[in-house]
Tab-separated table of C-alpha atoms and ligand atoms in Angstrom:
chain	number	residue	atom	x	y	z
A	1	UNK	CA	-19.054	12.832	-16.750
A	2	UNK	CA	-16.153	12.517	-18.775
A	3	UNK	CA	-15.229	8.980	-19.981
A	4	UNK	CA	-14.694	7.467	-23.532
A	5	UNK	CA	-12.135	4.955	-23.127
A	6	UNK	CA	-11.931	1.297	-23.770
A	7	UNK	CA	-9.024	0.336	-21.599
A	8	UNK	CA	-7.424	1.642	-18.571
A	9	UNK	CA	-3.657	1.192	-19.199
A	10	UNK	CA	-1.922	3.831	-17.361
A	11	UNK	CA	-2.567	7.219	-15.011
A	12	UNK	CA	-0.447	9.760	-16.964
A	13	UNK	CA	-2.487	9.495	-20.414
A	14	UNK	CA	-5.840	10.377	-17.940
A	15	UNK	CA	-7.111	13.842	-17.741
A	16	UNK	CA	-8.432	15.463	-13.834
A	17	UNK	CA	-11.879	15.191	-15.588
A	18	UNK	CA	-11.156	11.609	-16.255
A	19	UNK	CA	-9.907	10.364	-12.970
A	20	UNK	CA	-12.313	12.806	-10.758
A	21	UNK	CA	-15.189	10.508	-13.559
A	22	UNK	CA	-13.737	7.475	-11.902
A	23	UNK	CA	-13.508	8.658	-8.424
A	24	UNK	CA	-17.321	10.027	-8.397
A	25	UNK	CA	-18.527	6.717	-10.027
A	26	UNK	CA	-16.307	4.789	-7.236
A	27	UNK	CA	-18.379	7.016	-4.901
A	28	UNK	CA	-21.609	5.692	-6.228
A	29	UNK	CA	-20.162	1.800	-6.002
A	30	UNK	CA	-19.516	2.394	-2.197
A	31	UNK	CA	-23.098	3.006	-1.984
A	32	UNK	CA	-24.112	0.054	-3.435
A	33	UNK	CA	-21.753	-1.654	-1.236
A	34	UNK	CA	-23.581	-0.683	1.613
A	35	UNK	CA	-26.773	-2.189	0.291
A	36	UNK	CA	-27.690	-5.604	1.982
A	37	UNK	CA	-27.997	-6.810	-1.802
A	38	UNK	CA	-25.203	-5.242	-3.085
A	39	UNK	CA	-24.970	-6.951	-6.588
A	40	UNK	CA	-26.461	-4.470	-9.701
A	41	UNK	CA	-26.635	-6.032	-13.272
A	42	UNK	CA	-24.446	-3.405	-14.974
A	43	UNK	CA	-21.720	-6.415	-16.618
A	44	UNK	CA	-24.726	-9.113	-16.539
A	45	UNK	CA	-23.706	-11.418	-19.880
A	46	UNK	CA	-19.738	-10.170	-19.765
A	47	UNK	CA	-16.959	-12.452	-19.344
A	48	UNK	CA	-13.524	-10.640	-17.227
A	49	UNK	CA	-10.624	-12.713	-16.972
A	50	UNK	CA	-7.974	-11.514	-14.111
A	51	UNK	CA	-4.918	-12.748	-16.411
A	52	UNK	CA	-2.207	-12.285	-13.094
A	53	UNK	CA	1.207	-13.517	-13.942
A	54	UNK	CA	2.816	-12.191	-10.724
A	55	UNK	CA	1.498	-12.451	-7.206
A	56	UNK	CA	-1.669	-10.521	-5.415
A	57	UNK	CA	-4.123	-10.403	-3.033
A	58	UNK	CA	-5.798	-7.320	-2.701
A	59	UNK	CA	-5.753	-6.390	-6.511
A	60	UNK	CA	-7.023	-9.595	-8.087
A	61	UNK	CA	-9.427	-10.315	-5.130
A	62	UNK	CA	-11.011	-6.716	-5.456
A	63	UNK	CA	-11.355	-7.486	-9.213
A	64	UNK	CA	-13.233	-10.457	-8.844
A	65	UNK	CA	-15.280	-9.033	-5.996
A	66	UNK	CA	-15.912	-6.277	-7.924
A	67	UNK	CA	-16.726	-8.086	-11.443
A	68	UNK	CA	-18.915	-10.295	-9.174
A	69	UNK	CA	-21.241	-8.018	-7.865
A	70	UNK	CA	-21.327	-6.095	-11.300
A	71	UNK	CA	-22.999	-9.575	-12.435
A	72	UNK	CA	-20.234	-10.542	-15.138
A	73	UNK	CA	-18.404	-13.685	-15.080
A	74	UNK	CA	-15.210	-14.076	-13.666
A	75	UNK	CA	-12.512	-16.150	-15.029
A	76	UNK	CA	-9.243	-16.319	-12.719
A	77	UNK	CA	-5.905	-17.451	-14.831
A	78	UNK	CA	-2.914	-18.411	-12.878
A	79	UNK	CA	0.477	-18.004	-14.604
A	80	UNK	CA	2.160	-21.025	-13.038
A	81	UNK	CA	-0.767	-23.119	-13.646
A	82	UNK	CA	-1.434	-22.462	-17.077
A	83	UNK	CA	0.585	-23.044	-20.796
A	84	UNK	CA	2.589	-20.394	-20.254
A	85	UNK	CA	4.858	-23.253	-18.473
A	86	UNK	CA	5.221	-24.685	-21.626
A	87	UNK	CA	6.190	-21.665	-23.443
A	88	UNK	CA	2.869	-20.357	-24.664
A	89	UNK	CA	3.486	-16.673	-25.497
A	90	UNK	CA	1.419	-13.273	-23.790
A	91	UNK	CA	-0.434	-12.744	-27.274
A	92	UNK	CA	-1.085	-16.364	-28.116
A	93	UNK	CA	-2.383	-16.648	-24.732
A	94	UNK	CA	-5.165	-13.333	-24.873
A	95	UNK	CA	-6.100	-14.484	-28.423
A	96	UNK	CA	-6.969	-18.088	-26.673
A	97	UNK	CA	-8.494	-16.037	-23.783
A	98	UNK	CA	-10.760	-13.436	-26.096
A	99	UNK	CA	-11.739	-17.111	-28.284
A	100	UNK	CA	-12.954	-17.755	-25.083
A	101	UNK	CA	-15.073	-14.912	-24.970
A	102	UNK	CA	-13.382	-12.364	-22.529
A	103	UNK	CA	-14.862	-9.143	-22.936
A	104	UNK	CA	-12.467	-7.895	-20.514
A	105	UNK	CA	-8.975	-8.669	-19.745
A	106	UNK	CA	-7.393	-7.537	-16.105
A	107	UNK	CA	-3.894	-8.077	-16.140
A	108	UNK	CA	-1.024	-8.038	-14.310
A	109	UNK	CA	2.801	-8.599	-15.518
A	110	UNK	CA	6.190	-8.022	-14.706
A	111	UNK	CA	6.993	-6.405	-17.971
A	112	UNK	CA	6.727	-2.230	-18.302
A	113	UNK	CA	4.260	-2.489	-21.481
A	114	UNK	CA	2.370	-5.509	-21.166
A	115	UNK	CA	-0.858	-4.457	-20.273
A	116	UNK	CA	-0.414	-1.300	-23.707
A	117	UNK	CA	0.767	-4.418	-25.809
A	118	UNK	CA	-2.313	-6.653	-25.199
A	119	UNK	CA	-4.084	-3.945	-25.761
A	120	UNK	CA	-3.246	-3.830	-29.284
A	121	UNK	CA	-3.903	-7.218	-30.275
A	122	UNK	CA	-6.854	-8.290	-28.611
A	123	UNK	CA	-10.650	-6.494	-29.649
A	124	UNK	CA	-11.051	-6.891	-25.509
A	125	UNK	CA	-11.082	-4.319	-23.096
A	126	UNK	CA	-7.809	-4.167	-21.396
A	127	UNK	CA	-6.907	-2.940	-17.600
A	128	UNK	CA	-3.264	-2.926	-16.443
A	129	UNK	CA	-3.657	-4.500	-12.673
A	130	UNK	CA	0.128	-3.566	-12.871
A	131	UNK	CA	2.899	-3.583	-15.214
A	132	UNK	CA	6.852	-3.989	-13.752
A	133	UNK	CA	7.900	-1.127	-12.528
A	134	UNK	CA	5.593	1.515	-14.901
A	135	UNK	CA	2.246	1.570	-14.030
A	136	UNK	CA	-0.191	0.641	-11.387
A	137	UNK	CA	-3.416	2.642	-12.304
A	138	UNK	CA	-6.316	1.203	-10.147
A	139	UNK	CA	-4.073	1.403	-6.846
A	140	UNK	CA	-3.478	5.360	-7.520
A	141	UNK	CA	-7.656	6.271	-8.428
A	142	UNK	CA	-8.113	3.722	-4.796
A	143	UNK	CA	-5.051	6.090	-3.422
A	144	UNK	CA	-6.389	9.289	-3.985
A	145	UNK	CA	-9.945	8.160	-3.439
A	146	UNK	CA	-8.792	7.643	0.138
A	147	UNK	CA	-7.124	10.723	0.083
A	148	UNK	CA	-10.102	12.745	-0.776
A	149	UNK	CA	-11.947	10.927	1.372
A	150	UNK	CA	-10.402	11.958	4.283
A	151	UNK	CA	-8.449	14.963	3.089
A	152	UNK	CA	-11.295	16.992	0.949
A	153	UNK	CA	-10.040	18.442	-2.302
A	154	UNK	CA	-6.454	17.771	-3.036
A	155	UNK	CA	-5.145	21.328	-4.844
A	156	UNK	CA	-2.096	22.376	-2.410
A	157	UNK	CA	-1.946	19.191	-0.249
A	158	UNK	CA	1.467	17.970	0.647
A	159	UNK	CA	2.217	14.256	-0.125
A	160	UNK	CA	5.561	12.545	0.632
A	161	UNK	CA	5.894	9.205	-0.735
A	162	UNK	CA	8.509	7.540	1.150
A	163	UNK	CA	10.397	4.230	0.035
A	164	UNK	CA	11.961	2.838	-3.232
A	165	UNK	CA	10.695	5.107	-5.551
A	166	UNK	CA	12.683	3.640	-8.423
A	167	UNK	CA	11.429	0.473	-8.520
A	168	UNK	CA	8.017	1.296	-7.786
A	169	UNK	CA	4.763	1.300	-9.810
A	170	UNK	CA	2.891	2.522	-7.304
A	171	UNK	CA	4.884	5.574	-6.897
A	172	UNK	CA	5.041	6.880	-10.702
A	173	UNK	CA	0.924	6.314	-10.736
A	174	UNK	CA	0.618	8.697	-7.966
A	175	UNK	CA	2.632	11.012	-8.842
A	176	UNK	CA	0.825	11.411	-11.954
A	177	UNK	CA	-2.556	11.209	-10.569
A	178	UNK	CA	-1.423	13.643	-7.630
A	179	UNK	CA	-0.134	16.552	-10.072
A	180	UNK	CA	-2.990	16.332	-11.838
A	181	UNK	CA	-5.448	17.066	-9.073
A	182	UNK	CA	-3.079	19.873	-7.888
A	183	UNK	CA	-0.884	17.863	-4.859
A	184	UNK	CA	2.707	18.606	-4.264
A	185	UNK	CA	4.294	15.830	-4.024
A	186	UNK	CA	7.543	14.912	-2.298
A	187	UNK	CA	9.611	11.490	-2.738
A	188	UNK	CA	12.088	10.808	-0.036
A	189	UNK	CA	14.421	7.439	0.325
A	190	UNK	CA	18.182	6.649	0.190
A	191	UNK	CA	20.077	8.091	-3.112
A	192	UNK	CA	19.975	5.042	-4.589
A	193	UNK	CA	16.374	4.457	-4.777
A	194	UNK	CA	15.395	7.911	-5.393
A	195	UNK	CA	17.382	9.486	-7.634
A	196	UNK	CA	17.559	13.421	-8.184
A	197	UNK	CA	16.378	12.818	-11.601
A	198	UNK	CA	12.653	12.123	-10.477
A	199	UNK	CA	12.776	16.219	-9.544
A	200	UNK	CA	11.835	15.793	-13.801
A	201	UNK	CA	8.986	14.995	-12.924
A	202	UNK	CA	7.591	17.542	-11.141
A	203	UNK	CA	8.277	16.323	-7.515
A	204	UNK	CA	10.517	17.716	-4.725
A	205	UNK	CA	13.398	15.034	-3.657
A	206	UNK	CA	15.241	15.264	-0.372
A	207	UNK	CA	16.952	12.445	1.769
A	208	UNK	CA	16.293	14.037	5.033
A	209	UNK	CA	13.614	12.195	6.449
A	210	UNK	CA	12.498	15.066	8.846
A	211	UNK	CA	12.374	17.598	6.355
A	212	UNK	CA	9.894	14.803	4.008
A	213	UNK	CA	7.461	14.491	6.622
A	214	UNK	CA	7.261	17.873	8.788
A	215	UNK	CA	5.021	19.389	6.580
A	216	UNK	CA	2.940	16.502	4.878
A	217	UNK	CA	-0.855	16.236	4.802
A	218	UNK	CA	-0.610	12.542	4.047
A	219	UNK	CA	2.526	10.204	4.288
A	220	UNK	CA	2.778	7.402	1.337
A	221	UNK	CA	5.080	4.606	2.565
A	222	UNK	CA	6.066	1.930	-0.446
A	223	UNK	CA	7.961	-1.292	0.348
A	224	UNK	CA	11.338	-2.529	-0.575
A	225	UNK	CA	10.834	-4.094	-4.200
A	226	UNK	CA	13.433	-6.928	-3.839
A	227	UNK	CA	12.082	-8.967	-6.729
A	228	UNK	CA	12.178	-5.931	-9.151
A	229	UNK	CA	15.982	-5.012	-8.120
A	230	UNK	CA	18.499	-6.995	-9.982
A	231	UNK	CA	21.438	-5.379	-7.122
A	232	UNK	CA	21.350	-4.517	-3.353
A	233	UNK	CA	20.494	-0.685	-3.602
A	234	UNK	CA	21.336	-0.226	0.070
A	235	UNK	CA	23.487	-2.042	2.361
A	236	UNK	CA	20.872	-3.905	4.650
A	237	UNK	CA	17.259	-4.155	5.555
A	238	UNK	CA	18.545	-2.879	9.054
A	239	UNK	CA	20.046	-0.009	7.671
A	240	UNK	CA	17.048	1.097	5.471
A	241	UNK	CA	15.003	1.050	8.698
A	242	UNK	CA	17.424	2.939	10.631
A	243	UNK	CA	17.257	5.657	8.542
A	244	UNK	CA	14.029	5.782	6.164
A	245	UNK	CA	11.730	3.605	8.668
A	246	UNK	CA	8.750	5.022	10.311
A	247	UNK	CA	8.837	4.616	14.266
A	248	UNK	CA	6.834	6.336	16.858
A	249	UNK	CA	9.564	8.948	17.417
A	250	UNK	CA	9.970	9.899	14.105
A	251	UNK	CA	6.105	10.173	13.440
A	252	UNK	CA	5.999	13.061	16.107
A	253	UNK	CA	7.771	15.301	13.261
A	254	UNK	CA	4.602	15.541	11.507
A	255	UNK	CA	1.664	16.974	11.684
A	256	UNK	CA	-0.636	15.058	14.060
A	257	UNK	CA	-3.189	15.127	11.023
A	258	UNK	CA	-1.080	13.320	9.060
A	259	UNK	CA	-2.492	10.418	7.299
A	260	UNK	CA	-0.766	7.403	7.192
A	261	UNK	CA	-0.838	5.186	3.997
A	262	UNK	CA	0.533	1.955	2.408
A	263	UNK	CA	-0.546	0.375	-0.647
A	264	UNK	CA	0.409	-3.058	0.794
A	265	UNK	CA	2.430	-5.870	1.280
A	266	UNK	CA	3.355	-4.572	4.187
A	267	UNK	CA	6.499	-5.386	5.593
A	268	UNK	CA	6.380	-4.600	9.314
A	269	UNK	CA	9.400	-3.288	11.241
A	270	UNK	CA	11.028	-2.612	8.345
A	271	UNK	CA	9.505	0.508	6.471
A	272	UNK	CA	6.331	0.917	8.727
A	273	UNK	CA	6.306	-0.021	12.551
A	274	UNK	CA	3.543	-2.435	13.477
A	275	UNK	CA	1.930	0.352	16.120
A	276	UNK	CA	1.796	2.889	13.091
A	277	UNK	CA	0.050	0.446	10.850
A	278	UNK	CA	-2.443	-0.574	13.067
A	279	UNK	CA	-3.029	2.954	14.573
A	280	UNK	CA	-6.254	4.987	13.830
A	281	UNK	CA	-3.975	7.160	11.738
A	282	UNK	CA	-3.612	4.742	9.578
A	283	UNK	CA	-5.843	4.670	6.426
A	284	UNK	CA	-4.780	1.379	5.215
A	285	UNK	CA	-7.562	-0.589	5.341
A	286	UNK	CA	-9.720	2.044	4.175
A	287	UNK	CA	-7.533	1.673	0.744
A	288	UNK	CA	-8.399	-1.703	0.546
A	289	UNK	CA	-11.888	-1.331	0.886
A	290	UNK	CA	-11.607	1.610	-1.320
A	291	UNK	CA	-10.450	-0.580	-4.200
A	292	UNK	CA	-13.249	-2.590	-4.446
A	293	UNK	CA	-15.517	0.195	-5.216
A	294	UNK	CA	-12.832	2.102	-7.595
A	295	UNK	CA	-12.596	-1.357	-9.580
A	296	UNK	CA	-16.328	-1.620	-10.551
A	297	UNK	CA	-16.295	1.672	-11.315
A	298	UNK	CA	-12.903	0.983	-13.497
A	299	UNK	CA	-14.643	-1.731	-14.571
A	300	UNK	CA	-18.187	-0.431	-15.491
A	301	UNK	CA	-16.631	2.730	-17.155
A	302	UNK	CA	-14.700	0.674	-19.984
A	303	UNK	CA	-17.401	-1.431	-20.536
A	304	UNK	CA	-18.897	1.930	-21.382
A	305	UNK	CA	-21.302	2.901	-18.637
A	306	UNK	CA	-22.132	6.539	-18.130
A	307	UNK	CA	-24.635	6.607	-15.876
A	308	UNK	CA	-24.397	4.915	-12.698
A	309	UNK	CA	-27.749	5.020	-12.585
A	310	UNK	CA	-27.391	2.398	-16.127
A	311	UNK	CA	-26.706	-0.304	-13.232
A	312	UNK	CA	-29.128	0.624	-10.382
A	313	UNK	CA	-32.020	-1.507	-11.772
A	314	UNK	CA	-32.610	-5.315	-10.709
A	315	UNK	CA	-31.273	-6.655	-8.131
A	316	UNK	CA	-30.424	-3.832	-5.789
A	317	UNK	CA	-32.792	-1.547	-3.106
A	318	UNK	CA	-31.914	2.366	-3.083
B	1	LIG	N1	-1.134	-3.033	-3.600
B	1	LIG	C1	-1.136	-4.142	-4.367
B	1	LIG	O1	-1.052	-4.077	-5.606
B	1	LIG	O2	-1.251	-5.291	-3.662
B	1	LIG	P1	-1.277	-6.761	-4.306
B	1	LIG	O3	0.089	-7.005	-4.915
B	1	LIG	O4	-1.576	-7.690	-3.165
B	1	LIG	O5	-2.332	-6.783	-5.360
């Protein structure tokens, strides 16, 4: 057991004790999940706001799932609805939010930073549900949750993550949280969204799709991140799938054990064909359902649980 931290702001400050703490808690979540009650006190008397100032479904619906059968009370803020229309600013508005009692504020923003910077002026517990292009935490413990899952111990594992790396949160988390359970991890997508210079971070980089995926344990497909890219990186969608997107034909280059993931949105046809994504080697939906369980345990650990068995008591049956 190896957890001492208030807030959850990022993968890359996380030790392997750290994350394999939130992974084997997560573990003990799913169980309760399973449970025909499967609501334990362990956040009974907390208030969590989910402060999301860009778009979700799976993350901000898993938090409040997961807050809700942790027994806390969940507060759900919506950007466009709220004062930040007329001009409130981020701290004002988590100062209002922790007058309001929030023990714990979820939050996701389109500024790198925003989830460290709240951090720092608010007494609350802070989780980053996502921060521009930076840092996506929860989605790489629910990632490599999966990937133990189905893949055992992940020392010498081969992962390609292929997509727009550069404009992707999702990607830097896992490449963090990959290295430090011992993965080797591969990025492949055009030049433009994959630059050589993320070989500085530990990763192999190649734009030959073939080479990528002949020799991966588990395939990572991200999508296009339009709204984060201020310039058309590539010349059109058509082209991107031509050459980056995964069809049946191409999938027979790897290994027929090859898992297939996505962290979601989706966008069909274009990096992922429809038959893929629905196929049973596809894990998506397992990720989902992982990140319900890896989000009480996110949010159970800052609160400062150590023992799962601290929230076992009540209202559950073993
Ligand atoms: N993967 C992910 O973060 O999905 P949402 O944007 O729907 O939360």
């Amino acid at each position: 057991m190896s957890w001492e931290r208030k807030h959850l702001l990022d993968i890359y400050s996380l030790s392997s004790e750290e994350i394999l703490t939130v992974l084997d808690t997560a573990k003990g979540f799913k169980q309760v999940g399973l449970r025909s009650i499967k609501k334990v006190p362990a956040l009974r008397g907390k208030t969590v706001v989910n402060l999301f100032a860009e778009p979700s479904t799976r993350t901000r619906i898993s938090f409040e799932l997961a807050a809700q059968r942790l027994t806390a009370d969940i507060v759900n803020f919506t950007a466009e609805a709220s004062s930040f229309k007329k001009g409130e600013t981020l701290k004002d508005t988590v100062k209002n939010l922790e007058a309001l009692s929030a023990d714990i504020l979820i939050i996701r923003h389109s500024s790198a930073g925003a989830a460290h910077f709240v951090s720092r002026v608010v007494n609350a517990s802070v989780i980053n549900a996502g921060d521009g292009a930076h840092s996506h935490p929860t989605q790489a413990l629910l990632d490599l949750y999966t990937m133990r899952e189905h893949k055992g111990d992940l020392r010498g594992k081969c992962v390609t993550i292929l997509g727009d790396i550069l404009f992707s949160r999702v990607a830097r988390s896992n490449i963090w949280g990959l290295q430090k359970l011992g993965a080797k991890v591969t990025l492949c997508g055009p030049p433009t969204l994959v630059p050589k210079s993320l070989e500085s971070m530990g990763c192999r980089v190649t734009y030959d799709l073939k080479d990528a995926i002949s020799n991966a344990d588990i395939i990572n497909l991200l999508r296009i991140q339009h709204e984060r890219q201020k310039r058309s990186m590539f010349p059109s969608l058509s082209e991107y799938t031509k050459l980056f997107g995964l069809n049946q034909e191409r999938l027979s280059w790897a290994r027929p054990d090859a898992l297939i993931m996505h962290p979601g949105p989706i966008n069909r046809g274009v990096e992922l064909d429809s038959e893929i994504a629905d196929s049973n080697r596809s894990v998506i939906m397992d990720q989902v359902a992982n990140g319900l369980a890896i989000r009480m345990a996110v949010l159970f650990l800052v609160n400062g649980g150590n023992h799962l068995d601290d929230s076992s008591g009540g209202e559950g049956e073993s």
